[in-house]
């Protein structure tokens, strides 16, 4: 009995500043302790969300991510440190949660979320937070949450801004706001366009707050509304949206790679390209600063954003092989080139996959 009372006193001290909040008491704290929350991504947004949920007392946190920590992550992914470079992001996050709050159980899923695994994975949780950095995963997470009847908190960041919202069963969701994905490569990734690290923390904090509200029942969830952050002006604005009555119902998961135009069709692996390099015109569609760090010899550099206006600069005497960092922008480049009449393909997995598969000494960023 004494041991139990001692543990209760420790718990009361740990969460005393939450328990002192108006409308937030022992029942709300107990709901957090009993909750099971799945976080998609242990990168920028996940690095803010995961420790916030653990510190607040969420009982079980699932973390799904197949990536490893890179040096360029550390300016914004504060859950990881120098000693974690090269380590699985999930493993690093698990260690961070254990150090912060040993009362939180972590379920590690060191793999990419796919349509084959999403429904079974989601069914084991009460709430999902999507901190992914690509449209393929965002649409997949939205549809999987709809099919499993689980609330979804999502956020995204780009350069100096970001946004966050909540979808609850039966209410307006991600597809009502964005019925179809943007053209591949039209939205700059963090490595291409950059990202203000504090914006990631801002949006992550909003997501964590919404999760706590949904779990405990306090406040009004951000449903049917999107909070938009502009760090350059220091402003926040809100956009309201409603459920689209004409939208087709979500009845099953689909091929999201094809839906988002990010399919690896017409892609060539690093091993294949290495054997046939002389057969292609190599086209680097990254930004100039990325090419300075590392590039394939003999490449022509034309950033994706200006590709349509600079097609005349490309040597079309051979098939064109586009490449980027991870293969997303290059897939968009291949589509642009094909539409313009070029014989084009792209490097599956990008130059990062080339480094992993063929040249571990190559700089990864």
Short mmCIF file of C-alpha atoms in Angstrom, two decimals, residues 270 325-326 347-359 364:
data_model
loop_
_atom_site.label_atom_id
_atom_site.label_comp_id
_atom_site.label_asym_id
_atom_site.label_seq_id
_atom_site.Cartn_x
_atom_site.Cartn_y
_atom_site.Cartn_z
CA UNK A 270 20.32 2.47 -58.99
CA UNK A 325 16.79 13.17 -53.63
CA UNK A 326 14.21 10.45 -52.96
CA UNK A 347 15.79 6.99 -60.72
CA UNK A 348 13.72 5.03 -58.21
CA UNK A 349 14.55 6.14 -54.67
CA UNK A 350 16.67 9.01 -55.96
CA UNK A 351 20.29 9.75 -55.24
CA UNK A 352 19.71 8.71 -51.64
CA UNK A 353 18.99 5.15 -52.81
CA UNK A 354 22.08 5.33 -55.03
CA UNK A 355 24.19 6.17 -51.96
CA UNK A 356 22.68 3.36 -49.91
CA UNK A 357 22.82 0.69 -52.60
CA UNK A 358 26.02 1.54 -54.46
CA UNK A 359 28.18 4.13 -52.71
CA UNK A 364 23.62 11.77 -47.72
#
